[in-house]
PDB file of C-alpha atoms in Angstrom:
ATOM      1  CA  MET A   1      -0.052  -0.001   0.043  1.00 70.00           C
ATOM      2  CA  ASN A   2       1.594   3.377  -0.997  1.00 82.00           C
ATOM      3  CA  LYS A   3       1.258   6.624   0.754  1.00 82.00           C
ATOM      4  CA  ARG A   4      -1.465   7.954  -1.485  1.00 82.00           C
ATOM      5  CA  GLN A   5      -3.725   4.993  -0.734  1.00 84.00           C
ATOM      6  CA  LEU A   6      -3.104   5.417   2.885  1.00 85.00           C
ATOM      7  CA  TRP A   7      -4.070   9.158   2.743  1.00 87.00           C
ATOM      8  CA  ILE A   8      -7.314   8.240   0.870  1.00 88.00           C
ATOM      9  CA  ILE A   9      -8.355   5.597   3.315  1.00 88.00           C
ATOM     10  CA  THR A  10      -7.482   7.905   6.309  1.00 89.00           C
ATOM     11  CA  GLY A  11      -9.588  10.684   4.586  1.00 89.00           C
ATOM     12  CA  LEU A  12     -12.475   8.428   3.994  1.00 90.00           C
ATOM     13  CA  GLY A  13     -12.386   7.214   7.636  1.00 89.00           C
ATOM     14  CA  VAL A  14     -12.481  10.917   8.988  1.00 90.00           C
ATOM     15  CA  VAL A  15     -15.366  11.695   6.627  1.00 90.00           C
ATOM     16  CA  CYS A  16     -17.286   8.642   7.815  1.00 87.00           C
ATOM     17  CA  LEU A  17     -16.734   9.568  11.539  1.00 87.00           C
ATOM     18  CA  LEU A  18     -17.936  13.124  10.785  1.00 85.00           C
ATOM     19  CA  PHE A  19     -20.986  11.673   9.060  1.00 83.00           C
ATOM     20  CA  ILE A  20     -21.872   9.421  12.008  1.00 84.00           C
ATOM     21  CA  GLY A  21     -21.328  12.339  14.362  1.00 77.00           C
ATOM     22  CA  ILE A  22     -23.675  14.592  12.394  1.00 78.00           C
ATOM     23  CA  LEU A  23     -26.223  11.750  12.175  1.00 74.00           C
ATOM     24  CA  ILE A  24     -26.221  11.112  15.847  1.00 73.00           C
ATOM     25  CA  ASN A  25     -26.621  14.858  16.480  1.00 70.00           C
ATOM     26  CA  ILE A  26     -29.626  15.043  14.196  1.00 72.00           C
ATOM     27  CA  ILE A  27     -31.208  11.929  15.877  1.00 71.00           C
ATOM     28  CA  GLY A  28     -30.669  13.388  19.364  1.00 62.00           C
ATOM     29  CA  ASN A  29     -30.757  11.910  22.770  1.00 53.00           C
ATOM     30  CA  VAL A  30     -27.389  10.377  22.334  1.00 50.00           C
ATOM     31  CA  SER A  31     -24.424  11.681  24.377  1.00 52.00           C
ATOM     32  CA  ILE A  32     -21.031  10.622  25.617  1.00 51.00           C
ATOM     33  CA  ARG A  33     -20.806  10.528  29.335  1.00 47.00           C
ATOM     34  CA  SER A  34     -17.941  11.880  31.401  1.00 44.00           C
ATOM     35  CA  ASN A  35     -15.838   9.441  33.473  1.00 43.00           C
ATOM     36  CA  ASP A  36     -16.576  11.760  36.473  1.00 43.00           C
ATOM     37  CA  ILE A  37     -19.031   9.362  38.307  1.00 42.00           C
ATOM     38  CA  SER A  38     -19.802  12.027  41.020  1.00 41.00           C
ATOM     39  CA  ILE A  39     -22.068  13.891  38.530  1.00 47.00           C
ATOM     40  CA  PHE A  40     -24.133  10.718  37.723  1.00 53.00           C
ATOM     41  CA  ARG A  41     -24.190   9.059  41.109  1.00 63.00           C
ATOM     42  CA  ILE A  42     -25.730  11.565  43.387  1.00 78.00           C
ATOM     43  CA  GLY A  43     -27.272   9.732  46.565  1.00 81.00           C
ATOM     44  CA  ILE A  44     -30.525  10.828  47.840  1.00 85.00           C
ATOM     45  CA  HIS A  45     -31.311   9.728  51.364  1.00 86.00           C
ATOM     46  CA  VAL A  46     -35.151   9.245  52.387  1.00 87.00           C
ATOM     47  CA  VAL A  47     -36.582   7.463  55.432  1.00 85.00           C
ATOM     48  CA  SER A  48     -38.876   4.628  54.421  1.00 83.00           C
ATOM     49  CA  PRO A  49     -41.557   3.868  54.839  1.00 89.00           C
ATOM     50  CA  LEU A  50     -43.213   7.366  54.896  1.00 88.00           C
ATOM     51  CA  THR A  51     -46.815   7.990  56.262  1.00 88.00           C
ATOM     52  CA  ALA A  52     -49.122  10.156  54.166  1.00 88.00           C
ATOM     53  CA  GLY A  53     -49.670  13.459  55.792  1.00 87.00           C
ATOM     54  CA  SER A  54     -46.501  13.445  57.921  1.00 86.00           C
ATOM     55  CA  ARG A  55     -43.454  15.652  57.262  1.00 87.00           C
ATOM     56  CA  THR A  56     -39.868  14.317  56.717  1.00 89.00           C
ATOM     57  CA  VAL A  57     -36.569  15.765  55.794  1.00 91.00           C
ATOM     58  CA  ILE A  58     -34.606  14.295  52.746  1.00 90.00           C
ATOM     59  CA  ARG A  59     -31.002  14.747  52.058  1.00 90.00           C
ATOM     60  CA  TRP A  60     -28.723  14.277  49.014  1.00 88.00           C
ATOM     61  CA  ASP A  61     -25.138  14.524  48.274  1.00 83.00           C
ATOM     62  CA  THR A  62     -23.920  17.748  46.758  1.00 78.00           C
ATOM     63  CA  PRO A  63     -20.850  17.308  44.552  1.00 72.00           C
ATOM     64  CA  THR A  64     -18.760  20.347  43.917  1.00 62.00           C
ATOM     65  CA  THR A  65     -18.866  19.675  40.069  1.00 59.00           C
ATOM     66  CA  ILE A  66     -22.571  20.635  39.894  1.00 61.00           C
ATOM     67  CA  ALA A  67     -23.408  24.269  39.291  1.00 61.00           C
ATOM     68  CA  ALA A  68     -25.934  25.909  41.542  1.00 71.00           C
ATOM     69  CA  GLN A  69     -29.408  25.374  40.169  1.00 80.00           C
ATOM     70  CA  PRO A  70     -32.893  25.036  41.592  1.00 87.00           C
ATOM     71  CA  VAL A  71     -34.250  21.572  41.911  1.00 89.00           C
ATOM     72  CA  MET A  72     -37.642  20.100  42.530  1.00 92.00           C
ATOM     73  CA  ILE A  73     -38.571  17.135  44.824  1.00 92.00           C
ATOM     74  CA  VAL A  74     -41.328  15.123  43.150  1.00 94.00           C
ATOM     75  CA  LEU A  75     -43.233  12.044  44.296  1.00 93.00           C
ATOM     76  CA  ARG A  76     -43.804   9.432  41.504  1.00 92.00           C
ATOM     77  CA  SER A  77     -46.400   6.852  42.069  1.00 90.00           C
ATOM     78  CA  LYS A  78     -49.181   5.023  40.356  1.00 90.00           C
ATOM     79  CA  GLN A  79     -51.455   8.102  40.933  1.00 88.00           C
ATOM     80  CA  GLY A  80     -48.867  10.191  38.832  1.00 90.00           C
ATOM     81  CA  ILE A  81     -46.304  12.812  39.644  1.00 90.00           C
ATOM     82  CA  THR A  82     -46.687  15.198  42.506  1.00 92.00           C
ATOM     83  CA  ALA A  83     -44.361  18.222  43.112  1.00 92.00           C
ATOM     84  CA  LEU A  84     -43.535  18.428  46.787  1.00 92.00           C
ATOM     85  CA  ALA A  85     -40.953  21.117  47.072  1.00 92.00           C
ATOM     86  CA  GLU A  86     -38.511  23.331  45.257  1.00 91.00           C
ATOM     87  CA  THR A  87     -35.035  24.366  46.763  1.00 89.00           C
ATOM     88  CA  PRO A  88     -31.416  25.149  45.611  1.00 87.00           C
ATOM     89  CA  PHE A  89     -29.565  22.112  44.825  1.00 85.00           C
ATOM     90  CA  PHE A  90     -26.534  23.145  46.927  1.00 83.00           C
ATOM     91  CA  ALA A  91     -28.731  23.181  50.047  1.00 83.00           C
ATOM     92  CA  GLY A  92     -28.530  19.416  50.079  1.00 86.00           C
ATOM     93  CA  THR A  93     -31.834  19.024  52.154  1.00 88.00           C
ATOM     94  CA  ALA A  94     -35.558  19.682  51.915  1.00 90.00           C
ATOM     95  CA  SER A  95     -38.609  19.303  54.101  1.00 91.00           C
ATOM     96  CA  ILE A  96     -41.188  17.522  52.410  1.00 91.00           C
ATOM     97  CA  GLN A  97     -44.834  16.281  53.165  1.00 90.00           C
ATOM     98  CA  ILE A  98     -46.459  13.338  51.387  1.00 89.00           C
ATOM     99  CA  PRO A  99     -50.130  14.481  50.526  1.00 90.00           C
ATOM    100  CA  CYS A 100     -52.877  12.949  52.497  1.00 89.00           C
ATOM    101  CA  SER A 101     -54.629  11.837  49.334  1.00 88.00           C
ATOM    102  CA  GLN A 102     -51.654   9.595  48.480  1.00 88.00           C
ATOM    103  CA  GLN A 103     -52.564   5.974  48.375  1.00 88.00           C
ATOM    104  CA  GLN A 104     -50.331   3.514  50.305  1.00 89.00           C
ATOM    105  CA  GLY A 105     -47.913   1.492  48.169  1.00 91.00           C
ATOM    106  CA  SER A 106     -44.657   1.758  46.361  1.00 91.00           C
ATOM    107  CA  ALA A 107     -43.405   5.150  45.005  1.00 92.00           C
ATOM    108  CA  SER A 108     -40.217   7.059  44.482  1.00 91.00           C
ATOM    109  CA  ILE A 109     -38.913  10.450  45.580  1.00 92.00           C
ATOM    110  CA  GLU A 110     -37.073  12.172  42.791  1.00 91.00           C
ATOM    111  CA  LEU A 111     -34.722  15.061  42.619  1.00 89.00           C
ATOM    112  CA  VAL A 112     -35.381  16.848  39.313  1.00 89.00           C
ATOM    113  CA  SER A 113     -33.691  19.925  37.763  1.00 87.00           C
ATOM    114  CA  SER A 114     -36.201  22.897  37.576  1.00 87.00           C
ATOM    115  CA  GLN A 115     -34.309  24.180  34.460  1.00 85.00           C
ATOM    116  CA  ASP A 116     -34.415  21.269  32.035  1.00 85.00           C
ATOM    117  CA  LYS A 117     -36.546  18.670  34.010  1.00 86.00           C
ATOM    118  CA  SER A 118     -33.769  16.137  34.007  1.00 86.00           C
ATOM    119  CA  LEU A 119     -33.712  13.449  36.701  1.00 87.00           C
ATOM    120  CA  ILE A 120     -30.809  14.075  39.091  1.00 86.00           C
ATOM    121  CA  ALA A 121     -31.397  11.299  41.666  1.00 87.00           C
ATOM    122  CA  TRP A 122     -34.198   9.151  43.094  1.00 89.00           C
ATOM    123  CA  ASP A 123     -34.859   6.739  45.834  1.00 90.00           C
ATOM    124  CA  SER A 124     -37.656   4.049  46.084  1.00 90.00           C
ATOM    125  CA  ILE A 125     -40.019   4.365  49.105  1.00 91.00           C
ATOM    126  CA  THR A 126     -42.971   2.828  50.643  1.00 91.00           C
ATOM    127  CA  ILE A 127     -46.057   4.910  51.725  1.00 91.00           C
ATOM    128  CA  ASN A 128     -48.167   3.892  54.566  1.00 89.00           C
ATOM    129  CA  PRO A 129     -51.877   4.897  54.851  1.00 87.00           C
ATOM    130  CA  ALA A 130     -52.715   8.343  55.972  1.00 85.00           C
ATOM    131  CA  GLY A 131     -51.708   9.219  59.543  1.00 76.00           C
ATOM    132  CA  PRO A 132     -53.132  11.375  62.329  1.00 78.00           C
ATOM    133  CA  ASP A 133     -51.650  14.456  60.599  1.00 75.00           C
ATOM    134  CA  CYS A 134     -54.395  14.057  57.884  1.00 81.00           C
ATOM    135  CA  ALA A 135     -57.265  13.982  60.322  1.00 71.00           C
ATOM    136  CA  ARG A 136     -56.945  17.674  61.305  1.00 61.00           C
TER     137      ARG A 136
END
């Protein structure tokens, strides 16, 4: 193989890679993730089971690589998605109350970016039937 053939093959390889990159960009929802696992492995800590109507405090890890942003704490269950609170991400804590109308069973507490609605962290929980706080 001479130098000219090598340059042609290399050029075609580069053009193919650029074409694939453009195609992926057009299709969307494809990205290359960083090796920095601190961004993608944020722990959220919730006491479970939770009783509908009672207040509790949840906590999450706040890595320094995340810029300050507002986040929402939402409850996802069979009944749908319910926003529970909004707070700055760097606070690392929020006080929430499970609605009295929430049915017992499995659910999840999620930390969601207020800006782009992306899921940052989540934890599975169990919800007990409404407690005495709902009788008021």
